[in-house]
mmCIF file of C-alpha atoms in Angstrom:
data_model
loop_
_atom_site.group_PDB
_atom_site.id
_atom_site.type_symbol
_atom_site.label_atom_id
_atom_site.label_comp_id
_atom_site.label_asym_id
_atom_site.label_seq_id
_atom_site.Cartn_x
_atom_site.Cartn_y
_atom_site.Cartn_z
ATOM 1 C CA MET A 1 0.508 -14.425 -18.158
ATOM 2 C CA LYS A 2 -1.800 -14.704 -21.101
ATOM 3 C CA ASN A 3 -3.447 -11.727 -22.776
ATOM 4 C CA ASP A 4 -6.873 -12.887 -21.731
ATOM 5 C CA SER A 5 -5.916 -13.049 -18.069
ATOM 6 C CA SER A 6 -8.953 -12.533 -15.888
ATOM 7 C CA ALA A 7 -10.073 -12.407 -12.307
ATOM 8 C CA THR A 8 -10.935 -16.078 -12.297
ATOM 9 C CA VAL A 9 -8.947 -18.797 -10.630
ATOM 10 C CA GLN A 10 -8.431 -21.941 -12.640
ATOM 11 C CA ALA A 11 -10.565 -24.795 -11.386
ATOM 12 C CA SER A 12 -7.569 -27.101 -11.423
ATOM 13 C CA GLU A 13 -5.667 -24.905 -8.986
ATOM 14 C CA VAL A 14 -5.447 -26.586 -5.610
ATOM 15 C CA LEU A 15 -5.860 -24.071 -2.785
ATOM 16 C CA PRO A 16 -6.324 -24.396 0.980
ATOM 17 C CA PRO A 17 -9.984 -24.145 2.075
ATOM 18 C CA ARG A 18 -9.488 -20.731 3.692
ATOM 19 C CA ALA A 19 -7.016 -19.290 1.167
ATOM 20 C CA GLY A 20 -9.527 -16.690 -0.011
ATOM 21 C CA LEU A 21 -10.100 -15.422 3.518
ATOM 22 C CA TRP A 22 -6.389 -15.113 4.207
ATOM 23 C CA TRP A 23 -5.711 -13.236 0.966
ATOM 24 C CA GLY A 24 -8.675 -10.957 1.647
ATOM 25 C CA LEU A 25 -7.477 -10.293 5.179
ATOM 26 C CA LEU A 26 -4.004 -9.483 3.857
ATOM 27 C CA GLY A 27 -5.490 -6.907 1.494
ATOM 28 C CA VAL A 28 -7.610 -5.351 4.246
ATOM 29 C CA ALA A 29 -4.609 -5.237 6.572
ATOM 30 C CA ALA A 30 -2.687 -3.366 3.884
ATOM 31 C CA PHE A 31 -5.521 -0.853 3.405
ATOM 32 C CA SER A 32 -5.975 -0.351 7.161
ATOM 33 C CA PHE A 33 -2.729 1.649 7.314
ATOM 34 C CA THR A 34 -3.942 4.147 4.698
ATOM 35 C CA MET A 35 -5.568 6.629 7.103
ATOM 36 C CA PRO A 36 -2.710 6.762 9.653
ATOM 37 C CA PHE A 37 -0.025 7.013 6.966
ATOM 38 C CA THR A 38 -1.991 9.703 5.133
ATOM 39 C CA LYS A 39 -2.176 11.612 8.423
ATOM 40 C CA ILE A 40 1.607 11.290 8.781
ATOM 41 C CA ALA A 41 2.299 12.308 5.176
ATOM 42 C CA VAL A 42 0.104 15.425 5.142
ATOM 43 C CA ALA A 43 1.820 16.679 8.301
ATOM 44 C CA GLY A 44 4.752 17.673 6.101
ATOM 45 C CA LEU A 45 3.595 17.397 2.495
ATOM 46 C CA ASP A 46 0.936 19.307 0.604
ATOM 47 C CA PRO A 47 -2.299 17.259 0.636
ATOM 48 C CA LEU A 48 -2.636 17.853 -3.119
ATOM 49 C CA PHE A 49 0.824 16.346 -3.601
ATOM 50 C CA VAL A 50 0.045 13.369 -1.343
ATOM 51 C CA GLY A 51 -3.230 12.662 -3.137
ATOM 52 C CA SER A 52 -1.948 13.103 -6.686
ATOM 53 C CA ALA A 53 1.697 12.037 -6.658
ATOM 54 C CA ARG A 54 0.913 8.720 -5.005
ATOM 55 C CA ALA A 55 -1.478 7.985 -7.878
ATOM 56 C CA VAL A 56 1.247 8.897 -10.397
ATOM 57 C CA ALA A 57 3.706 6.521 -8.730
ATOM 58 C CA ALA A 58 1.105 3.745 -8.597
ATOM 59 C CA ALA A 59 0.232 4.354 -12.253
ATOM 60 C CA ALA A 60 3.887 3.894 -13.212
ATOM 61 C CA LEU A 61 3.923 0.520 -11.447
ATOM 62 C CA ALA A 62 0.612 -0.410 -13.061
ATOM 63 C CA ALA A 63 1.845 0.515 -16.540
ATOM 64 C CA ALA A 64 4.942 -1.613 -16.036
ATOM 65 C CA ALA A 65 2.857 -4.592 -14.845
ATOM 66 C CA LEU A 66 0.494 -4.281 -17.815
ATOM 67 C CA ALA A 67 3.390 -4.035 -20.257
ATOM 68 C CA VAL A 68 5.372 -6.930 -18.809
ATOM 69 C CA THR A 69 2.338 -9.237 -18.821
ATOM 70 C CA ARG A 70 1.233 -7.959 -22.264
ATOM 71 C CA GLN A 71 -2.340 -7.227 -21.269
ATOM 72 C CA ARG A 72 -4.798 -6.490 -24.033
ATOM 73 C CA ALA A 73 -6.075 -2.905 -24.035
ATOM 74 C CA PRO A 74 -9.713 -2.420 -22.986
ATOM 75 C CA ARG A 75 -12.371 -2.029 -25.638
ATOM 76 C CA PRO A 76 -13.610 1.507 -26.428
ATOM 77 C CA GLY A 77 -16.820 1.026 -24.461
ATOM 78 C CA GLN A 78 -14.890 -0.062 -21.365
ATOM 79 C CA TRP A 79 -12.851 3.128 -21.057
ATOM 80 C CA ALA A 80 -15.828 5.170 -19.842
ATOM 81 C CA ARG A 81 -16.480 2.597 -17.109
ATOM 82 C CA LEU A 82 -12.799 2.627 -16.207
ATOM 83 C CA ALA A 83 -13.151 6.378 -15.730
ATOM 84 C CA VAL A 84 -15.693 5.675 -12.973
ATOM 85 C CA VAL A 85 -13.234 3.293 -11.320
ATOM 86 C CA ALA A 86 -10.432 5.825 -11.633
ATOM 87 C CA GLY A 87 -12.676 8.536 -10.224
ATOM 88 C CA GLY A 88 -12.784 6.734 -6.891
ATOM 89 C CA VAL A 89 -9.646 4.617 -6.579
ATOM 90 C CA ALA A 90 -7.138 7.026 -8.121
ATOM 91 C CA VAL A 91 -8.683 10.490 -7.813
ATOM 92 C CA GLY A 92 -11.560 10.985 -5.374
ATOM 93 C CA PHE A 93 -10.622 8.879 -2.362
ATOM 94 C CA PRO A 94 -6.899 9.769 -2.215
ATOM 95 C CA LEU A 95 -7.407 13.506 -2.714
ATOM 96 C CA LEU A 96 -10.451 13.905 -0.481
ATOM 97 C CA THR A 97 -9.026 11.927 2.431
ATOM 98 C CA SER A 98 -5.664 13.710 2.164
ATOM 99 C CA VAL A 99 -7.350 17.076 2.590
ATOM 100 C CA ALA A 100 -9.771 15.858 5.274
ATOM 101 C CA LEU A 101 -7.077 14.313 7.451
ATOM 102 C CA GLN A 102 -5.388 17.665 7.850
ATOM 103 C CA SER A 103 -8.045 18.592 10.387
ATOM 104 C CA VAL A 104 -9.470 15.354 11.853
ATOM 105 C CA PRO A 105 -7.796 12.376 13.552
ATOM 106 C CA ALA A 106 -7.241 9.185 11.577
ATOM 107 C CA SER A 107 -9.527 7.336 13.997
ATOM 108 C CA HIS A 108 -12.326 9.814 13.234
ATOM 109 C CA GLY A 109 -11.845 9.213 9.513
ATOM 110 C CA ALA A 110 -11.923 5.453 10.066
ATOM 111 C CA VAL A 111 -15.398 5.657 11.606
ATOM 112 C CA VAL A 112 -16.839 7.607 8.662
ATOM 113 C CA VAL A 113 -15.106 5.400 6.079
ATOM 114 C CA ALA A 114 -16.587 2.340 7.830
ATOM 115 C CA LEU A 115 -19.672 3.162 5.737
ATOM 116 C CA LEU A 116 -17.845 1.987 2.616
ATOM 117 C CA PRO A 117 -18.975 -1.696 2.557
ATOM 118 C CA ALA A 118 -22.666 -0.839 2.976
ATOM 119 C CA THR A 119 -22.465 2.111 0.561
ATOM 120 C CA THR A 120 -20.841 -0.121 -2.040
ATOM 121 C CA ALA A 121 -23.614 -2.697 -1.580
ATOM 122 C CA VAL A 122 -26.267 0.012 -2.043
ATOM 123 C CA LEU A 123 -24.688 1.264 -5.271
ATOM 124 C CA VAL A 124 -24.326 -2.293 -6.556
ATOM 125 C CA VAL A 125 -28.048 -2.827 -5.941
ATOM 126 C CA LEU A 126 -28.910 0.396 -7.784
ATOM 127 C CA ARG A 127 -26.462 -0.381 -10.595
ATOM 128 C CA THR A 128 -27.734 -3.907 -11.231
ATOM 129 C CA GLY A 129 -31.406 -3.568 -10.375
ATOM 130 C CA GLU A 130 -31.316 -6.135 -7.584
ATOM 131 C CA ARG A 131 -34.292 -6.248 -5.233
ATOM 132 C CA PRO A 132 -32.909 -7.005 -1.775
ATOM 133 C CA ALA A 133 -35.051 -7.451 1.304
ATOM 134 C CA SER A 134 -36.328 -4.355 3.082
ATOM 135 C CA SER A 135 -34.008 -5.178 5.983
ATOM 136 C CA PHE A 136 -31.065 -4.383 3.703
ATOM 137 C CA TRP A 137 -32.253 -0.807 3.280
ATOM 138 C CA LEU A 138 -33.019 -0.595 7.002
ATOM 139 C CA PHE A 139 -29.503 -1.593 8.085
ATOM 140 C CA ALA A 140 -27.833 0.523 5.378
ATOM 141 C CA GLY A 141 -29.887 3.525 6.495
ATOM 142 C CA LEU A 142 -29.082 2.930 10.161
ATOM 143 C CA GLY A 143 -25.386 2.776 9.323
ATOM 144 C CA ALA A 144 -25.582 6.094 7.491
ATOM 145 C CA VAL A 145 -27.451 7.668 10.414
ATOM 146 C CA ALA A 146 -24.867 6.314 12.867
ATOM 147 C CA ALA A 147 -21.965 7.728 10.837
ATOM 148 C CA LEU A 148 -23.750 11.043 10.331
ATOM 149 C CA GLY A 149 -24.565 11.291 14.020
ATOM 150 C CA PHE A 150 -20.994 10.479 15.010
ATOM 151 C CA ALA A 151 -19.567 13.110 12.633
ATOM 152 C CA THR A 152 -22.093 15.702 13.810
ATOM 153 C CA LEU A 153 -21.349 15.230 17.511
ATOM 154 C CA GLN A 154 -17.563 15.150 17.132
ATOM 155 C CA GLY A 155 -15.097 17.884 16.351
ATOM 156 C CA ASP A 156 -13.505 20.170 18.922
ATOM 157 C CA GLY A 157 -16.572 20.132 21.119
ATOM 158 C CA GLU A 158 -18.715 21.824 18.481
ATOM 159 C CA ARG A 159 -21.800 20.176 17.084
ATOM 160 C CA GLY A 160 -22.457 20.122 13.388
ATOM 161 C CA LEU A 161 -20.783 18.688 10.305
ATOM 162 C CA HIS A 162 -17.401 20.111 9.430
ATOM 163 C CA GLN A 163 -15.799 20.433 6.015
ATOM 164 C CA ALA A 164 -13.544 17.447 6.748
ATOM 165 C CA ASP A 165 -16.585 15.250 7.411
ATOM 166 C CA LEU A 166 -18.183 16.293 4.134
ATOM 167 C CA LEU A 167 -14.946 15.431 2.351
ATOM 168 C CA LEU A 168 -14.864 12.016 4.029
ATOM 169 C CA PHE A 169 -18.465 11.271 3.065
ATOM 170 C CA ALA A 170 -17.655 12.312 -0.516
ATOM 171 C CA ALA A 171 -14.605 10.019 -0.441
ATOM 172 C CA VAL A 172 -16.815 7.100 0.632
ATOM 173 C CA LEU A 173 -19.274 7.812 -2.176
ATOM 174 C CA THR A 174 -16.592 8.010 -4.888
ATOM 175 C CA ALA A 175 -14.869 4.866 -3.652
ATOM 176 C CA ALA A 176 -18.169 2.954 -3.437
ATOM 177 C CA ALA A 177 -19.078 3.932 -7.003
ATOM 178 C CA SER A 178 -15.619 2.831 -8.091
ATOM 179 C CA TYR A 179 -15.925 -0.541 -6.344
ATOM 180 C CA ALA A 180 -19.423 -1.158 -7.680
ATOM 181 C CA GLU A 181 -18.479 -0.470 -11.307
ATOM 182 C CA GLY A 182 -15.105 -2.125 -10.867
ATOM 183 C CA GLY A 183 -16.798 -5.278 -9.619
ATOM 184 C CA LEU A 184 -18.659 -5.572 -12.906
ATOM 185 C CA LEU A 185 -15.697 -4.582 -15.048
ATOM 186 C CA ALA A 186 -13.319 -6.962 -13.284
ATOM 187 C CA ARG A 187 -15.282 -9.888 -14.759
ATOM 188 C CA GLU A 188 -14.286 -8.699 -18.209
ATOM 189 C CA LEU A 189 -10.759 -7.370 -17.700
ATOM 190 C CA GLY A 190 -9.652 -9.112 -14.527
ATOM 191 C CA PRO A 191 -9.444 -7.495 -11.079
ATOM 192 C CA TRP A 192 -5.863 -6.234 -10.898
ATOM 193 C CA GLN A 193 -5.989 -5.345 -14.569
ATOM 194 C CA THR A 194 -9.070 -3.183 -13.936
ATOM 195 C CA VAL A 195 -7.318 -1.244 -11.183
ATOM 196 C CA SER A 196 -4.144 -0.940 -13.254
ATOM 197 C CA TRP A 197 -5.933 0.409 -16.321
ATOM 198 C CA ALA A 198 -7.837 2.849 -14.099
ATOM 199 C CA LEU A 199 -4.579 4.135 -12.643
ATOM 200 C CA VAL A 200 -3.078 4.534 -16.107
ATOM 201 C CA LEU A 201 -6.205 6.344 -17.319
ATOM 202 C CA SER A 202 -6.044 8.810 -14.435
ATOM 203 C CA SER A 203 -2.299 9.445 -14.726
ATOM 204 C CA PRO A 204 -2.412 12.531 -17.035
ATOM 205 C CA LEU A 205 -4.735 14.387 -14.658
ATOM 206 C CA MET A 206 -2.863 13.276 -11.554
ATOM 207 C CA LEU A 207 0.473 14.193 -13.118
ATOM 208 C CA ALA A 208 -0.843 17.678 -13.904
ATOM 209 C CA LEU A 209 -2.052 18.080 -10.309
ATOM 210 C CA THR A 210 1.331 16.895 -9.048
ATOM 211 C CA VAL A 211 3.124 19.498 -11.164
ATOM 212 C CA VAL A 212 0.792 22.217 -9.846
ATOM 213 C CA SER A 213 1.428 21.105 -6.287
ATOM 214 C CA VAL A 214 5.221 21.020 -6.704
ATOM 215 C CA ALA A 215 5.215 24.459 -8.339
ATOM 216 C CA ARG A 216 3.105 25.860 -5.524
ATOM 217 C CA GLN A 217 4.978 24.197 -2.685
ATOM 218 C CA PRO A 218 8.102 22.118 -3.386
ATOM 219 C CA PRO A 219 7.821 18.923 -1.330
ATOM 220 C CA VAL A 220 10.013 18.891 1.755
ATOM 221 C CA ALA A 221 9.405 16.270 4.417
ATOM 222 C CA THR A 222 11.023 14.078 7.020
ATOM 223 C CA GLY A 223 12.075 10.511 6.387
ATOM 224 C CA ALA A 224 9.012 9.198 8.206
ATOM 225 C CA GLN A 225 6.699 11.347 6.080
ATOM 226 C CA TRP A 226 8.333 10.182 2.840
ATOM 227 C CA SER A 227 8.116 6.572 4.029
ATOM 228 C CA ALA A 228 4.410 7.020 4.722
ATOM 229 C CA PHE A 229 3.956 8.496 1.246
ATOM 230 C CA ALA A 230 5.824 5.562 -0.320
ATOM 231 C CA TYR A 231 3.521 3.111 1.459
ATOM 232 C CA LEU A 232 0.449 4.946 0.167
ATOM 233 C CA ALA A 233 1.751 4.815 -3.409
ATOM 234 C CA VAL A 234 3.090 1.269 -3.540
ATOM 235 C CA VAL A 235 0.821 -0.630 -1.147
ATOM 236 C CA SER A 236 -2.419 1.298 -0.591
ATOM 237 C CA MET A 237 -2.923 2.131 -4.264
ATOM 238 C CA PHE A 238 -1.332 -0.885 -5.939
ATOM 239 C CA LEU A 239 -0.106 -4.021 -4.160
ATOM 240 C CA GLY A 240 -2.955 -4.066 -1.647
ATOM 241 C CA PHE A 241 -5.409 -4.544 -4.490
ATOM 242 C CA PHE A 242 -3.515 -7.639 -5.658
ATOM 243 C CA ALA A 243 -4.124 -9.443 -2.361
ATOM 244 C CA TRP A 244 -7.677 -8.115 -1.934
ATOM 245 C CA TYR A 245 -8.879 -9.075 -5.395
ATOM 246 C CA ARG A 246 -7.092 -12.422 -5.296
ATOM 247 C CA GLY A 247 -8.971 -13.240 -2.119
ATOM 248 C CA LEU A 248 -12.245 -12.272 -3.762
ATOM 249 C CA ALA A 249 -11.375 -14.377 -6.808
ATOM 250 C CA ILE A 250 -10.724 -17.475 -4.695
ATOM 251 C CA GLY A 251 -13.807 -16.954 -2.527
ATOM 252 C CA PRO A 252 -16.152 -17.886 -1.072
ATOM 253 C CA MET A 253 -17.296 -14.379 -1.870
ATOM 254 C CA ALA A 254 -19.865 -13.995 0.937
ATOM 255 C CA GLN A 255 -17.218 -14.519 3.594
ATOM 256 C CA VAL A 256 -14.277 -12.759 1.915
ATOM 257 C CA SER A 257 -16.228 -9.585 1.127
ATOM 258 C CA GLN A 258 -17.124 -9.171 4.802
ATOM 259 C CA VAL A 259 -13.474 -9.192 5.862
ATOM 260 C CA GLN A 260 -13.462 -5.503 4.889
ATOM 261 C CA LEU A 261 -15.549 -4.798 7.989
ATOM 262 C CA VAL A 262 -12.492 -5.287 10.211
ATOM 263 C CA GLN A 263 -10.631 -2.470 8.419
ATOM 264 C CA PRO A 264 -11.920 0.425 10.571
ATOM 265 C CA VAL A 265 -11.108 -1.543 13.718
ATOM 266 C CA LEU A 266 -7.538 -2.081 12.532
ATOM 267 C CA THR A 267 -7.241 1.546 11.430
ATOM 268 C CA ILE A 268 -8.269 2.813 14.874
ATOM 269 C CA ALA A 269 -5.732 0.458 16.453
ATOM 270 C CA TRP A 270 -2.939 1.779 14.193
ATOM 271 C CA ALA A 271 -4.008 5.362 14.955
ATOM 272 C CA VAL A 272 -3.497 4.661 18.657
ATOM 273 C CA LEU A 273 -0.191 2.821 18.213
ATOM 274 C CA LEU A 274 1.424 4.943 15.499
ATOM 275 C CA LEU A 275 -0.073 8.387 16.078
ATOM 276 C CA ARG A 276 -0.725 8.153 19.814
ATOM 277 C CA GLU A 277 -4.272 9.336 19.211
ATOM 278 C CA ASP A 278 -6.545 9.386 22.221
ATOM 279 C CA VAL A 279 -9.549 7.313 21.158
ATOM 280 C CA ALA A 280 -12.456 8.150 23.454
ATOM 281 C CA TRP A 281 -15.520 5.990 23.991
ATOM 282 C CA PRO A 282 -17.690 8.000 21.488
ATOM 283 C CA THR A 283 -15.269 7.011 18.711
ATOM 284 C CA LEU A 284 -15.348 3.361 19.730
ATOM 285 C CA ALA A 285 -19.128 3.406 20.078
ATOM 286 C CA GLY A 286 -19.605 5.202 16.773
ATOM 287 C CA GLY A 287 -17.239 2.857 14.972
ATOM 288 C CA GLY A 288 -18.906 -0.193 16.472
ATOM 289 C CA ALA A 289 -22.369 1.012 15.440
ATOM 290 C CA VAL A 290 -21.329 1.769 11.868
ATOM 291 C CA VAL A 291 -19.480 -1.546 11.461
ATOM 292 C CA LEU A 292 -22.410 -3.506 12.917
ATOM 293 C CA CYS A 293 -24.967 -1.866 10.608
ATOM 294 C CA ALA A 294 -22.686 -2.230 7.581
ATOM 295 C CA GLY A 295 -22.136 -5.905 8.379
ATOM 296 C CA LEU A 296 -25.838 -6.592 8.735
ATOM 297 C CA ALA A 297 -26.590 -4.754 5.480
ATOM 298 C CA VAL A 298 -23.935 -6.674 3.532
ATOM 299 C CA ARG A 299 -24.971 -10.031 5.014
ATOM 300 C CA THR A 300 -28.639 -9.345 4.257
ATOM 301 C CA ARG A 301 -27.866 -8.518 0.645
ATOM 302 C CA LEU A 302 -25.628 -11.561 0.169
ATOM 303 C CA ALA A 303 -28.162 -13.904 1.759
ATOM 304 C CA HIS A 304 -30.978 -12.471 -0.362
ATOM 305 C CA ALA A 305 -28.889 -12.685 -3.544
ATOM 306 C CA ALA A 306 -28.017 -16.316 -2.826
ATOM 307 C CA ARG A 307 -31.636 -17.498 -2.722
ATOM 308 C CA PRO A 308 -32.826 -16.838 -6.276
ATOM 309 C CA SER A 309 -29.809 -18.337 -7.991
ATOM 310 C CA ALA A 310 -27.753 -21.423 -7.282
ATOM 311 C CA THR A 311 -25.630 -21.017 -10.420
ATOM 312 C CA GLY A 312 -23.395 -18.196 -9.197
ATOM 313 C CA ALA A 313 -24.981 -15.690 -11.579
ATOM 314 C CA ARG A 314 -25.620 -13.124 -8.881
ATOM 315 C CA LEU A 315 -23.387 -10.109 -8.669
ATOM 316 C CA SER A 316 -20.496 -10.372 -6.277
ATOM 317 C CA PRO A 317 -17.682 -8.040 -5.325
ATOM 318 C CA PRO A 318 -14.679 -7.798 -7.678
ATOM 319 C CA GLY A 319 -12.922 -10.974 -8.733
ATOM 320 C CA ARG A 320 -15.691 -13.525 -8.397
ATOM 321 C CA ARG A 321 -14.790 -17.056 -9.290
ATOM 322 C CA PRO A 322 -17.422 -18.232 -11.808
ATOM 323 C CA GLY A 323 -19.473 -21.233 -10.883
ATOM 324 C CA ARG A 324 -18.328 -21.273 -7.295
ATOM 325 C CA PRO A 325 -21.132 -21.674 -4.742
#
């Protein structure tokens, strides 16, 4: 691979019409196991270890990939933006969800995290100064209200937000900020390169947290718990991004980006099958409401962004193929 490798797909590459959708769906399918496997891992391992050590392992893989492909180091001004990406992908989301899933079911977490697509779209709008239609803000707001209402009404029969819900909302916010900034940065560095450099950048901090965790509580777990941890490190934090960003790079972006909306549905299904969680109708209703509002918000923004420009200059999620309609 050349040093100037980027997120773009060469125009001469012949790909099936729906290749982007299939790659995007593969990435989402990989991510959909994150909540259930985190739930399994934290049942035996310290949440601090699960959140930090998986980032260290992923950073080692990322460093090897960058070295083997001889990627050019980011410019000085890009490191600060990579810190924002690392703050969500490598630090905030893994740590916050690991702690939160000690006390809430994976299906509950999936409903709250279903806010991620709409939250990312909101932060992209704020970051780039877009002016979407008022319906975008309406649907994004309704999605937030639906998720907030679901979290407030759930939880051991007691009403009110719990610490785990606050951690999940914080995880969504950090991940959305990471995706929004990463979408811009991926045009300059390439999508998988952006994630890899972010993992490498975060590795000193995550290694220190791992050492603290091991000193406090040496990791002892079952084979299933270690297998779940391995999946989180290798797939959720590394290989899953390869498929997801490749799908976005192939496009069409409007369709591929919305594939993420099936993730909470898949996560709830895995929670039932793998964890034997009892998913009651409030969880299904809450998840459906959040996914519907998020989908409408994302579609409204994409449709509005498509009107003023036919040249492909509008902002898209990470890995946009330049010049593609």
